[in-house]
CSV table of C-alpha atoms in Angstrom, one decimal:
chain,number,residue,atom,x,y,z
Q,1,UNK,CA,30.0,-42.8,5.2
Q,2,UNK,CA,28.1,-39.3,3.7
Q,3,UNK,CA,26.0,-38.2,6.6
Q,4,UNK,CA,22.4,-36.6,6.8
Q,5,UNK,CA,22.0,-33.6,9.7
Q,6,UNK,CA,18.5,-34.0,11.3
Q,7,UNK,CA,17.2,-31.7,13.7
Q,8,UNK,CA,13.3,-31.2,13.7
Q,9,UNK,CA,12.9,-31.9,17.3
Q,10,UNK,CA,10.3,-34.5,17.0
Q,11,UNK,CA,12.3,-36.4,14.9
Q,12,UNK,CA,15.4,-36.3,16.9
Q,13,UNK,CA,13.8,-37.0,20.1
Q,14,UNK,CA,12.7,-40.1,19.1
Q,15,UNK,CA,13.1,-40.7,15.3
Q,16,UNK,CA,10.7,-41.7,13.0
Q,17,UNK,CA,10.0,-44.9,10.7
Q,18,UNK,CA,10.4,-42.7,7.6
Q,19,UNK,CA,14.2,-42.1,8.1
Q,20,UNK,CA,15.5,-45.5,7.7
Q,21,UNK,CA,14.8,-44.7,3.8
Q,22,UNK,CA,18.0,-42.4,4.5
Q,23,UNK,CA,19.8,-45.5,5.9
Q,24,UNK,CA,18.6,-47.6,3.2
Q,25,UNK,CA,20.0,-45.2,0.7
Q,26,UNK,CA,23.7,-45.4,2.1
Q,27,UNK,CA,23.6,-42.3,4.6
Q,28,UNK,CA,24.4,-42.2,8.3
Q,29,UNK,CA,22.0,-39.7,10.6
Q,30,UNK,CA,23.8,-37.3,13.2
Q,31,UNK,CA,21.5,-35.5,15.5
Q,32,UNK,CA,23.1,-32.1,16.6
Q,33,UNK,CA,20.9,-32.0,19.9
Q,34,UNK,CA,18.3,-34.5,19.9
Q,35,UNK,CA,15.0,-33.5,21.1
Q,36,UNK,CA,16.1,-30.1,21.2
Q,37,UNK,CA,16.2,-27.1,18.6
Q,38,UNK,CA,20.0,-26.8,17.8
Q,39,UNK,CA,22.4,-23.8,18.3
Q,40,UNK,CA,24.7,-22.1,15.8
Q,41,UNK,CA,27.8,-23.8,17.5
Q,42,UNK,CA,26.2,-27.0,17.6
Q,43,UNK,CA,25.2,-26.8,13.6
Q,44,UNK,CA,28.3,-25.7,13.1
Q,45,UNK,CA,30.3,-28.5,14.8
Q,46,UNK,CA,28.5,-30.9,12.8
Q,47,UNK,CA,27.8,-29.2,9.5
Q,48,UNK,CA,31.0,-29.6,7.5
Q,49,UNK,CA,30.9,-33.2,6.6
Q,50,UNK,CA,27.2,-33.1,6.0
Q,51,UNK,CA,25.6,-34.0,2.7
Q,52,UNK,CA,21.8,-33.4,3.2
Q,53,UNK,CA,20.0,-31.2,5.7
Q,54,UNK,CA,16.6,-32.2,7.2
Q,55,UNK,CA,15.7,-29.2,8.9
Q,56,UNK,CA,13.5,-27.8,11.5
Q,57,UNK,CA,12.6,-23.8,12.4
Q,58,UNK,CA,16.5,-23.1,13.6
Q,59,UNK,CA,18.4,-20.5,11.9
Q,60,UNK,CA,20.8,-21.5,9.2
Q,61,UNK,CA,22.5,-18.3,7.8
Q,62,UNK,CA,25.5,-17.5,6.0
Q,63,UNK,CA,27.8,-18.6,8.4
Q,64,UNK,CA,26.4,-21.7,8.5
Q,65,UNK,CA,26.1,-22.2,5.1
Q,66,UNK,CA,30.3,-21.1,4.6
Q,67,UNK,CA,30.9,-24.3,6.7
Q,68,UNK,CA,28.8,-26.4,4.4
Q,69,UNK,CA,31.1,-27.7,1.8
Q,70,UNK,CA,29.6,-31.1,0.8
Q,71,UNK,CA,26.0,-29.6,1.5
Q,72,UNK,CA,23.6,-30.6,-1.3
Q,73,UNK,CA,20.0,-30.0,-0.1
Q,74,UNK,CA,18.1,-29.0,2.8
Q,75,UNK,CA,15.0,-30.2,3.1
Q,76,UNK,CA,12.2,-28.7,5.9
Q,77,UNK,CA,9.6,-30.6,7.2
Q,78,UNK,CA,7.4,-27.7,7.0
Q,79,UNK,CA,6.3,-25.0,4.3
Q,80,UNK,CA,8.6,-21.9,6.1
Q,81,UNK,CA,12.2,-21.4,4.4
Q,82,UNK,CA,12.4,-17.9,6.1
Q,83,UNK,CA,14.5,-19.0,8.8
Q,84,UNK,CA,17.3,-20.0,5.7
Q,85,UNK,CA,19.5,-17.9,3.9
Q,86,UNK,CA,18.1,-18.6,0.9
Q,87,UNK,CA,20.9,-16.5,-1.2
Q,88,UNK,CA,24.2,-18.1,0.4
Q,89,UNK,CA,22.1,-21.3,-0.3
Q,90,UNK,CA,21.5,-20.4,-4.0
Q,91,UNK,CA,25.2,-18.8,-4.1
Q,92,UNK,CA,26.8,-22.5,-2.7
Q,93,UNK,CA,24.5,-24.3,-5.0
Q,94,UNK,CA,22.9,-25.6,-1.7
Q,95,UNK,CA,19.0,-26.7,-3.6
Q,96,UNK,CA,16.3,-25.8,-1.1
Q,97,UNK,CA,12.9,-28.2,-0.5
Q,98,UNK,CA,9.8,-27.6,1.3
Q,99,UNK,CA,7.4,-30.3,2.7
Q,100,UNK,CA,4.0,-28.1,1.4
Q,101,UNK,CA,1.0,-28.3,2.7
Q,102,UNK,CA,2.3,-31.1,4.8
Q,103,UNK,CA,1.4,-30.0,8.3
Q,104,UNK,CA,-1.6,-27.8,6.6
Q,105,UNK,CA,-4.5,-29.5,8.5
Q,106,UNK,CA,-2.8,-29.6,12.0
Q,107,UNK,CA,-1.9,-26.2,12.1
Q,108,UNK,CA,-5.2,-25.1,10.8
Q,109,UNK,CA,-6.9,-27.3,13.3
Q,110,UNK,CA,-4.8,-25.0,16.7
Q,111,UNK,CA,-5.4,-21.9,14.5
Q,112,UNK,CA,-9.4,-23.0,15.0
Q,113,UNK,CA,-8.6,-24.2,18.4
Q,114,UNK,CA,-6.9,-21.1,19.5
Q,115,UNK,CA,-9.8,-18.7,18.5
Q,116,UNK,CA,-12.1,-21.3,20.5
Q,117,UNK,CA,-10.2,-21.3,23.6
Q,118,UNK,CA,-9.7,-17.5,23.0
Q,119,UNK,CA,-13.4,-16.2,22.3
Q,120,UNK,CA,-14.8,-18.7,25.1
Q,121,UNK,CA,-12.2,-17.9,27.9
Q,122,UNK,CA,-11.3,-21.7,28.4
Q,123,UNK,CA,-7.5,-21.5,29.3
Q,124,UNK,CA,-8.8,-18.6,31.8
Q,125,UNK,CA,-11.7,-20.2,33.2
Q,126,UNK,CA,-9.5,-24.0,33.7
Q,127,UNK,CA,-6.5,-22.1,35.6
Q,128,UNK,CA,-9.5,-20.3,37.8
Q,129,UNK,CA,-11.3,-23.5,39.0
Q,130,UNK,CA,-8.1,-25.1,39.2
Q,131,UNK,CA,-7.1,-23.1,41.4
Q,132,UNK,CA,-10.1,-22.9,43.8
Q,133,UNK,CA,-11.9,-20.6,41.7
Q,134,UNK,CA,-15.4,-19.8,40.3
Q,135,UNK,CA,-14.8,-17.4,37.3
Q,136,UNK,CA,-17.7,-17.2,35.2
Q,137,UNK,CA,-16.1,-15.6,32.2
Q,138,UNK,CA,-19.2,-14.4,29.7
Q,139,UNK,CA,-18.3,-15.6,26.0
Q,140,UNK,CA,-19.1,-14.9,22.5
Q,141,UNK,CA,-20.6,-17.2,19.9
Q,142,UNK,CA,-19.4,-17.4,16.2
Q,143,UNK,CA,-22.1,-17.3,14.2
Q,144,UNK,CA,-22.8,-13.8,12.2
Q,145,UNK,CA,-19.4,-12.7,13.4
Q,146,UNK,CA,-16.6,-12.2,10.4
Q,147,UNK,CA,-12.9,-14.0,10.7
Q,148,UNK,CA,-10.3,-12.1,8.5
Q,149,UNK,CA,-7.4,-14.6,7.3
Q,150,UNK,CA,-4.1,-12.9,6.8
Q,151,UNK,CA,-2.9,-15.3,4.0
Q,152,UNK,CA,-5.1,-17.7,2.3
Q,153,UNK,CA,-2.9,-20.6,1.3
Q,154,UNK,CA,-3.4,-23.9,2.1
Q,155,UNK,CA,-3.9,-23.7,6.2
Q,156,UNK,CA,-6.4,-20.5,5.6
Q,157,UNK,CA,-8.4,-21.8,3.2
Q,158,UNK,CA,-9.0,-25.3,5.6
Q,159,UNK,CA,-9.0,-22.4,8.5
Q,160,UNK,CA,-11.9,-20.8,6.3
Q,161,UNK,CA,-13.9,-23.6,5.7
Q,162,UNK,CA,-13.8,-24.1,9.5
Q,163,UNK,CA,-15.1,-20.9,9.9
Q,164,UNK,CA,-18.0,-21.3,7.5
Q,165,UNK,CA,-19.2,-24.3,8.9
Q,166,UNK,CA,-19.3,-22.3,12.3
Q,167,UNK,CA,-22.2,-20.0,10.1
Q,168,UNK,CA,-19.2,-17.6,9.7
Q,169,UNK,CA,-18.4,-14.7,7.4
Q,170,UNK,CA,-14.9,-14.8,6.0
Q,171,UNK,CA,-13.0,-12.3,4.4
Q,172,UNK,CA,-9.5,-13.1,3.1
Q,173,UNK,CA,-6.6,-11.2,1.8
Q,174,UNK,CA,-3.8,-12.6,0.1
Q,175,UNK,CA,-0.7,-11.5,-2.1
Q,176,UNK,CA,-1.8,-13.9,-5.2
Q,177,UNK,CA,-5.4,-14.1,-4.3
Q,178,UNK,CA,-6.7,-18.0,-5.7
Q,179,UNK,CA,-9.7,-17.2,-8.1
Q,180,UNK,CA,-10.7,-21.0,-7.8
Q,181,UNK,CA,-11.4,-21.1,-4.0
Q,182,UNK,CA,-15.2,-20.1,-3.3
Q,183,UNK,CA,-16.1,-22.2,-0.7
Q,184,UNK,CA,-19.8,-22.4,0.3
Q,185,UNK,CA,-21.3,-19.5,2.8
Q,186,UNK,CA,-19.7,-15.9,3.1
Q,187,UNK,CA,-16.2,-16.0,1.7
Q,188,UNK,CA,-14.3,-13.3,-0.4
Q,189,UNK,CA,-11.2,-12.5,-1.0
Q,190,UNK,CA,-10.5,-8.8,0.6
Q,191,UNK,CA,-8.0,-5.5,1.1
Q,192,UNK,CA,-5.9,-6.3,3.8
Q,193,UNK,CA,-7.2,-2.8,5.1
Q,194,UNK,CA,-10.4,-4.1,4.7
Q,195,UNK,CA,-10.2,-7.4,6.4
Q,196,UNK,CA,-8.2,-5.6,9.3
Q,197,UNK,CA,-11.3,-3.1,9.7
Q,198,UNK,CA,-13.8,-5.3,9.0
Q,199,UNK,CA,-13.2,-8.7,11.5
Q,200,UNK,CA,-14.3,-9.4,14.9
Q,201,UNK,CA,-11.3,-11.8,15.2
Q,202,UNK,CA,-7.9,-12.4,12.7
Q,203,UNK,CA,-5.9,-15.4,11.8
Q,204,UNK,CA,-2.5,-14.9,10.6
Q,205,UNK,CA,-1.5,-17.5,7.6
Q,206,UNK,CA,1.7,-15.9,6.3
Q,207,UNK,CA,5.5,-15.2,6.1
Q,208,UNK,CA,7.3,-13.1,7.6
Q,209,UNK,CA,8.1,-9.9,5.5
Q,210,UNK,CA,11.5,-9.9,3.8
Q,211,UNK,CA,12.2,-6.6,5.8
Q,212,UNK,CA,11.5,-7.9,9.0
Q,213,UNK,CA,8.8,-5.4,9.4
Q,214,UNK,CA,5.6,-6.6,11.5
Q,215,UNK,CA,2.8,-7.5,9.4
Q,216,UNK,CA,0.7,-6.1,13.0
Q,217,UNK,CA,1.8,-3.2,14.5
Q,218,UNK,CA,0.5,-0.2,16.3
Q,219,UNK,CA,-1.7,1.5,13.1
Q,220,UNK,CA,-3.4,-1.9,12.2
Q,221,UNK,CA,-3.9,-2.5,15.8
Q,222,UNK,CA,-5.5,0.9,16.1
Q,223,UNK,CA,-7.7,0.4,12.8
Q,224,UNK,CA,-9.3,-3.0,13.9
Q,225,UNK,CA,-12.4,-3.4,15.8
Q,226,UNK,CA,-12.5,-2.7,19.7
Q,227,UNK,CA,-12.3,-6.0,21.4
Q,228,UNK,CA,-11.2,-8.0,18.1
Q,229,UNK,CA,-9.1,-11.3,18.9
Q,230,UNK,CA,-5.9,-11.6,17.0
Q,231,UNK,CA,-5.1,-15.6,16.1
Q,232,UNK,CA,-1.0,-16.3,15.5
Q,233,UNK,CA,-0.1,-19.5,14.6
Q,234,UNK,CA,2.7,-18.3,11.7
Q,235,UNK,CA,5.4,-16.7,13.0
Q,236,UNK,CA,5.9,-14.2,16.0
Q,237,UNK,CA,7.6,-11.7,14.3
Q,238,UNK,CA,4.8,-11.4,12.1
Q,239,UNK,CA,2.9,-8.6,15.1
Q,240,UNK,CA,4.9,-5.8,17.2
Q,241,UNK,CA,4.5,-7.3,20.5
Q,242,UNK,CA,5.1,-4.3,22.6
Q,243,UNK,CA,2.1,-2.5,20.3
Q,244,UNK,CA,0.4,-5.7,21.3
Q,245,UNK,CA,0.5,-5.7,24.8
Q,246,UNK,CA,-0.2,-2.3,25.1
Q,247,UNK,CA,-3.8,-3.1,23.3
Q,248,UNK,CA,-4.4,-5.9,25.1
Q,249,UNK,CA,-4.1,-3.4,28.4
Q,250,UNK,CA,-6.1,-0.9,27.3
Q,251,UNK,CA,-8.8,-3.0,25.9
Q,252,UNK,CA,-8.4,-2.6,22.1
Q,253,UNK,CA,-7.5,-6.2,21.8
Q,254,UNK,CA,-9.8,-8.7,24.0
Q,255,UNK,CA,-7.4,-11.8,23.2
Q,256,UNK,CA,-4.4,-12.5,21.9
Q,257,UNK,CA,-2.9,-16.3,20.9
Q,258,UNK,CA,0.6,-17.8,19.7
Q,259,UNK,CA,2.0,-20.9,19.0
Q,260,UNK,CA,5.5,-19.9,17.0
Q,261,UNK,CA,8.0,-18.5,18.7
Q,262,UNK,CA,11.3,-16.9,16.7
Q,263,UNK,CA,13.7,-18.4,19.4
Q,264,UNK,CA,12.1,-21.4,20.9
Q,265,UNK,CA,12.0,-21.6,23.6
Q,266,UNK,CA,11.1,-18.0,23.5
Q,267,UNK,CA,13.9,-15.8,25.9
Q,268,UNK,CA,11.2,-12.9,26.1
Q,269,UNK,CA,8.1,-14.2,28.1
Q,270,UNK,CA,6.4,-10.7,28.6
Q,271,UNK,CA,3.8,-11.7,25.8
Q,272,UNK,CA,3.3,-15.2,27.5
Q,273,UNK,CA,2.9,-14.2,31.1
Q,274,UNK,CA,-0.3,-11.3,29.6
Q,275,UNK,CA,-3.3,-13.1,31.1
Q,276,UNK,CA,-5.4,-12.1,27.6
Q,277,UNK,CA,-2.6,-14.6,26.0
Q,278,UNK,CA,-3.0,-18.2,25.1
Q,279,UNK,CA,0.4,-19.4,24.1
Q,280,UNK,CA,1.6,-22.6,23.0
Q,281,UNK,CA,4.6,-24.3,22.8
Q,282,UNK,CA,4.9,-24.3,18.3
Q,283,UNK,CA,2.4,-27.4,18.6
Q,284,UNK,CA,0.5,-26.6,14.8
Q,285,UNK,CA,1.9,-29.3,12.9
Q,286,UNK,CA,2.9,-31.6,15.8
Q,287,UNK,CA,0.2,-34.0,15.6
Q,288,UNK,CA,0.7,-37.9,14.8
Q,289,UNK,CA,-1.0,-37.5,11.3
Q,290,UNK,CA,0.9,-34.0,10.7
Q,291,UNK,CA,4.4,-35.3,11.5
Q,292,UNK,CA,4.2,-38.6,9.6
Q,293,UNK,CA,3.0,-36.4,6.4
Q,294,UNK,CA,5.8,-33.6,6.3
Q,295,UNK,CA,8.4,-36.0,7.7
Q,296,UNK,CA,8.1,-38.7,4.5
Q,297,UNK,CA,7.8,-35.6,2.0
Q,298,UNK,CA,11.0,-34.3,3.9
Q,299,UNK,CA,12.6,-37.1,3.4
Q,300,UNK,CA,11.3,-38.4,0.0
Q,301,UNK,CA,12.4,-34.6,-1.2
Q,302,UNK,CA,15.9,-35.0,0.0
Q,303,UNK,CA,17.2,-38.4,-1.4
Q,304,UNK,CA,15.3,-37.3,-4.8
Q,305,UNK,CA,17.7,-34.1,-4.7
Q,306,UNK,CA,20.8,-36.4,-3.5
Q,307,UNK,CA,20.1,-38.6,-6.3
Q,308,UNK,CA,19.6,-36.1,-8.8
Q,309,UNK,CA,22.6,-34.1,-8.1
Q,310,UNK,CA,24.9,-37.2,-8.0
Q,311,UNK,CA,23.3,-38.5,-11.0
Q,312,UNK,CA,24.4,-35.3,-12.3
Q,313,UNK,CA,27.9,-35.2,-10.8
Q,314,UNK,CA,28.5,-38.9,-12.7
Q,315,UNK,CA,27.3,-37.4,-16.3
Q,316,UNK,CA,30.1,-34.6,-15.9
């Protein structure tokens, strides 16, 4: 029987109702490392007699994709396709699908939730009483204060309608800026020097650039307010993290968050252990609601490609 790889980790923990459409449809599943984000080795080993893909945030690069000789489609269960090989995909005729918007609202909902914890000290001030403590950590409030979004897609502009209904000013950059979105309250699309200059705190809503360069390093750190708050729920390598931590010592940056780590779990903890950090464990689209949207466009996306390109394979 064709078999389907699946290895988004909550669907390989403990499965999900949406998959028996896969079964349904004449596929087997294989699960690489249930509840766990696979390894090179352990794609590898199970790649070759694979016909569709449904893939979480691992890796999948050329080597992989050599090994892929029935491959047909991948399919994410998320928006990101940076962590593919997207020309040894196009090269192998390997068709790539993308579950957008899917997990918008959840990851919007940390992004909020992260510059909460972040500008009231919460994380801090729990771990201090926890532990015997009394640490009266003085806040700030949100209203007058500007949020710059880094990307205004479909989580920033949920992200920005957040902030407006916190009496927030919102300024926005974006590579294709949409002229259609003008939400009620202070919203406008921005330079990205400007919104870097001109917020109190930033939320990161973007990919990763092609070059692997950091969308924050050491100059935009230096050209942002003292004392801003710096909001990453997209992708780690999206901010120099040794520029980082050096502003976060010396006061330039008051807080810091992540949730997306590029090897997960994360090898490097120097950014975790920082006491200005909230970290969590890539939690943005894991919600009930979040999961059960990308996972049945994931799936609904991959059996319309199977279909499509055996359909195809039959008229030849």
């Amino acid at each position: 029987m064709e078999y389907v790889l699946v290895t988004p980790r909550s669907l390989s923990k403990s499965g999900h109702p949406s998959l028996e459409k896969i079964r349904a449809a004449g596929f087997d599943i294989v699960y690489p490392s249930p509840g766990a984000q696979p390894t090179e080795a352990q794609i590898l080993a199970a790649i070759p007699g694979a016909v569709a893909y449904l893939a979480g945030v691992e890796p999948i690069g050329a080597g992989v994709l050599e090994k892929a000789s029935k491959l047909r489609v991948i399919s994410r269960n998320g928006t990101g396709v940076d962590a593919i090989d997207l020309d040894a995909a196009k090269a192998r005729g390997i068709e790539i699908r993308r579950a957008e918007g899917a997990n918008a609202r959840g990851v919007a909902e940390l992004a909020f939730g992260h510059l909460l914890a972040a500008v009231r000290g919460i994380s801090s001030s729990d771990a201090a009483l926890k532990a015997g403590g009394w640490n009266r950590q003085k806040g700030r409030e949100l209203e007058g204060k500007t949020l710059g979004l880094l990307g205004c897609g479909k989580i920033g502009k949920l992200v920005a309608r957040f902030a407006l209904a916190f009496d927030m000013e919102v300024l926005a950059y974006d590579l294709y800026p949409d002229s259609a979105f003008a939400p009620p309250g202070s919203f406008r699309f921005a330079s990205f020097k400007e919104v870097v200059a001109g917020a109190d705190f930033i939320s990161l809503h973007c990919p990763p650039s092609p070059d692997g360069r950091p969308l924050i390093g050491s100059s935009e750190i230096a050209a942002m307010k003292k004392g801003a708050i710096v909001v990453n729920t997209a992708r780690q390598s999206l901010v120099d993290e040794a520029a980082m931590l050096a502003a976060l010592e010396n006061g330039q940056i008051a807080a810091y968050t992540i949730d997306a780590f590029d090897i997960e779990p994360p090898e490097n903890r120097a950014i975790i252990v920082c006491p200005k950090v909230i970290a969590t464990p890539h939690i943005g689209g894991f919600t009930d609601e979040s999961v059960d949207r990308a996972t049945d466009v994931a799936v609904d996306n991959l059996l319309d490609s199977l279909i499509k390109k055996k359909t195809i394979g039959l008229a030849r």
